[in-house]
Amino acid sequence: MRILITNDDGIYAPGIEALYRAVADLGHVDVVAPEDAQSAIGHAISVLKPMLVRPVHVNNVFHGWSVAGRPADCVKLAMMELLKPPPDLILSGINAGANTGINVLYSGTIAGAMEGALFKVPALAFSLELSDTMDFAMAGRIARTILDHCLAAGVLPGTCLSVNIPALKHGWPRGVRCCQQAPVNWEEHYLSESDGDGHMIYRLNGRLPEHHDCPDTDLAAIREGYVAITPLRADLTDRQRLRQIAGWHWPGSFP
Ligand code: MN
């Protein structure tokens, strides 16, 4: 099996090395990842700027390509230029921080997996909930267990699974829950200060709500110590509202 690994925390992040170590024995593993941190960059791609691609050797653990671009760029480049033959499986992560709820939209980790799914390759994104300990080696073993079960079940081309691993300070997760995204937004605010030149500097700060009424969601699952698995798709169409607006009175011709 040929596997492509990418991430959004950059090719030197501990999570990508842990993911590499966890799956290295499964076959031929290539790493194509951003040269620096790209968290919350979403599904951005580089169209205005050329991208430098450099072969790198990371911590005597793996060779890879470092890309001066976004996670989705890395997967596009890997699929269209760098990897021949193309991979059978794309893995993204392990991200430092959960990608539950609205984070799905902002996440570069998920974008890396989603880009793979757009190429009709099965793809999984792995994210580890933030905590003081951040045991990526343990998260890697959990990711491998989840992956083994997906491969045994027959994960299909075009599938994009977001896997959120709960903080591991209390030990192994209690199990797995397949669940939807929590329909909650961030509680956020800006920290502001003056730069001394009469200009203001703003820093976004926020968190997902502590209390919410959405059981059976990714957010609830990891808070209760379970691995949350959510299938995602690129089609964002709101079908209920589509039926609604299709019934509105629209002009039959212009002007
Ligand atoms: Mn990240």
XYZ file of C-alpha atoms and ligand atoms in Angstrom:
256
model
C 0.000 0.000 0.000
C 1.158 3.535 -0.791
C 0.335 6.204 1.777
C 0.659 9.994 1.626
C 0.906 11.894 4.892
C 0.379 15.629 5.215
C -0.606 18.015 8.028
C -1.168 21.683 8.825
C 1.251 22.110 11.738
C 4.230 21.876 9.391
C 6.580 19.066 8.400
C 8.661 19.428 11.584
C 5.668 19.164 13.954
C 5.662 16.244 16.444
C 2.238 15.033 15.312
C 3.300 14.220 11.750
C 6.328 12.249 12.968
C 4.090 10.277 15.341
C 1.668 9.516 12.501
C 4.549 8.437 10.255
C 5.933 6.099 12.942
C 2.454 4.659 13.540
C 1.856 3.618 9.915
C 5.384 3.179 8.478
C 5.131 -0.638 8.393
C 1.928 -0.580 6.298
C 3.770 0.030 3.053
C 5.475 2.859 1.188
C 4.878 6.125 3.037
C 5.523 9.548 1.497
C 5.334 12.809 3.426
C 4.445 16.070 1.663
C 3.685 18.818 4.147
C 3.887 22.588 4.629
C 7.292 23.974 5.594
C 5.720 25.933 8.469
C 2.579 26.136 10.605
C -0.631 26.462 8.590
C -3.267 25.970 11.270
C -6.669 27.584 10.604
C -5.735 28.156 6.970
C -8.733 26.061 5.903
C -8.911 24.813 2.334
C -6.756 27.625 0.974
C -4.592 27.006 -2.086
C -1.739 29.041 -3.561
C -2.769 30.648 -6.835
C -1.026 34.023 -6.586
C 2.345 32.762 -5.411
C 4.694 30.053 -6.743
C 5.664 27.361 -4.247
C 9.173 26.202 -3.410
C 9.376 22.441 -2.822
C 12.417 21.027 -1.024
C 13.338 17.456 -0.093
C 13.996 17.301 3.648
C 15.072 14.716 6.184
C 13.242 15.017 9.484
C 14.819 13.870 12.777
C 16.376 10.774 11.150
C 12.827 9.401 10.957
C 11.536 10.183 7.480
C 12.314 11.834 4.180
C 9.679 14.167 2.832
C 8.893 17.160 0.702
C 8.607 20.512 2.427
C 6.219 22.811 0.539
C 6.021 26.593 0.910
C 2.256 26.372 0.653
C -0.957 25.186 2.261
C -2.047 21.678 3.238
C -4.359 21.427 0.199
C -1.423 22.548 -2.013
C 0.656 19.691 -0.605
C -1.931 17.087 -1.561
C -2.486 18.600 -5.017
C 1.269 18.665 -5.680
C 1.699 15.134 -4.354
C -1.134 13.780 -6.514
C -0.314 15.693 -9.691
C 3.495 16.023 -9.670
C 5.473 14.401 -6.895
C 4.140 10.881 -6.364
C 4.089 8.338 -9.127
C 2.173 6.109 -8.788
C -0.318 8.050 -6.650
C -1.086 6.934 -3.085
C -3.870 4.515 -2.135
C -4.540 6.365 1.097
C -4.065 9.899 2.424
C -3.579 10.708 6.103
C -3.477 14.190 7.613
C -2.223 15.080 11.093
C -1.872 14.343 13.849
C -3.073 17.876 14.536
C -2.308 19.586 17.830
C -5.875 20.432 18.813
C -9.307 18.953 18.138
C -11.154 19.768 14.955
C -14.699 19.454 16.214
C -17.752 21.581 15.459
C -17.114 24.713 13.426
C -13.349 23.987 13.426
C -14.023 21.714 10.471
C -14.349 24.833 8.304
C -11.146 26.450 9.542
C -8.967 23.366 9.769
C -6.028 22.897 7.423
C -5.682 19.337 8.736
C -9.141 18.449 7.479
C -8.535 20.339 4.222
C -5.537 18.080 3.542
C -7.736 14.992 3.891
C -10.624 16.562 1.989
C -8.333 17.428 -0.914
C -7.362 13.768 -1.047
C -11.019 12.756 -1.103
C -11.526 15.138 -4.044
C -8.923 13.024 -5.895
C -11.069 9.965 -5.079
C -8.535 8.612 -2.603
C -9.727 7.488 0.846
C -8.554 10.054 3.378
C -8.465 10.383 7.149
C -7.700 13.459 9.244
C -6.448 12.908 12.805
C -6.645 15.556 15.523
C -5.660 15.308 19.190
C -7.510 17.438 21.737
C -5.228 20.004 23.373
C -3.999 19.239 26.883
C -0.909 19.786 29.014
C 0.555 16.420 28.045
C -0.073 16.020 24.259
C 1.064 12.388 24.007
C 1.448 12.085 20.237
C 2.977 8.603 20.456
C -0.163 7.345 22.209
C -2.344 9.266 19.748
C -0.403 7.576 16.926
C -1.264 4.128 18.331
C -4.916 5.132 18.523
C -4.821 6.509 14.969
C -3.304 3.211 13.781
C -6.027 1.180 15.505
C -8.741 3.325 13.890
C -7.018 3.063 10.511
C -6.694 -0.737 10.759
C -10.431 -1.000 11.399
C -11.203 1.314 8.452
C -8.987 -0.744 6.142
C -10.554 -3.993 7.336
C -14.049 -2.565 6.760
C -13.037 -1.310 3.297
C -12.839 2.482 3.356
C -14.063 3.690 -0.042
C -12.462 6.147 -2.507
C -13.714 9.679 -1.899
C -14.325 9.033 1.790
C -13.087 11.764 4.129
C -13.152 10.794 7.801
C -12.316 13.274 10.524
C -11.009 11.459 13.597
C -10.854 13.432 16.838
C -8.887 11.873 19.688
C -9.751 13.045 23.223
C -7.062 14.409 25.537
C -5.211 11.380 26.877
C -4.344 12.609 30.368
C -6.720 10.001 31.858
C -5.431 7.146 29.692
C -6.844 5.387 26.662
C -10.116 6.557 25.103
C -13.287 4.825 26.365
C -14.250 3.752 22.846
C -15.339 5.120 19.497
C -18.381 7.155 18.563
C -19.402 7.846 14.980
C -21.141 11.181 15.184
C -21.972 14.455 13.476
C -20.284 17.825 13.897
C -21.540 19.810 16.863
C -23.595 22.741 15.520
C -21.891 25.244 17.809
C -19.785 28.284 17.096
C -16.808 29.595 19.004
C -17.169 31.923 21.962
C -14.614 34.412 20.750
C -13.332 37.910 21.253
C -10.427 40.097 20.210
C -7.625 41.188 22.506
C -6.600 44.660 21.426
C -3.695 46.946 22.159
C -2.080 49.999 20.672
C 1.186 49.603 18.785
C 2.395 52.966 20.146
C 2.107 54.561 16.703
C -1.598 55.197 16.965
C -2.548 51.926 15.296
C -4.433 49.099 16.927
C -3.324 45.471 17.020
C -5.967 42.752 17.364
C -5.526 39.131 18.391
C -8.388 36.645 18.097
C -9.016 34.578 21.193
C -11.724 32.034 21.834
C -12.850 28.541 22.681
C -15.662 26.177 21.936
C -18.412 26.538 24.565
C -18.006 24.604 27.830
C -21.715 23.854 28.033
C -23.860 22.984 25.094
C -26.957 20.950 24.354
C -25.763 18.780 21.530
C -25.348 15.152 22.552
C -24.267 12.644 19.909
C -21.784 15.114 18.417
C -18.020 15.168 17.991
C -17.633 17.759 20.744
C -19.662 15.726 23.247
C -17.833 12.512 22.327
C -14.313 13.773 23.002
C -15.432 15.583 26.166
C -16.721 12.225 27.409
C -13.427 10.530 26.519
C -14.387 8.844 23.236
C -12.726 8.985 19.844
C -15.124 10.842 17.533
C -15.300 9.842 13.861
C -17.209 12.088 11.473
C -17.536 11.516 7.716
C -17.272 14.803 5.813
C -17.963 15.884 2.252
C -17.047 18.899 0.168
C -20.654 19.593 -0.863
C -21.829 22.268 1.577
C -25.295 22.631 0.003
C -28.053 23.136 2.566
C -30.680 20.942 0.906
C -33.515 21.993 3.187
C -32.973 25.667 2.392
C -32.461 24.837 -1.269
C -36.005 23.423 -1.421
C -37.232 26.494 0.452
C -35.622 29.142 -1.786
C -36.481 27.201 -4.938
C -40.125 27.910 -4.032
C -39.585 31.684 -3.826
C -40.776 33.944 -6.607
C -37.724 34.540 -8.855
C -37.529 36.711 -11.986
C -38.208 34.723 -15.152
C -35.970 36.945 -17.264
C -33.478 39.868 -17.041
C -33.567 42.844 -17.046
Mn -2.882 22.651 13.242
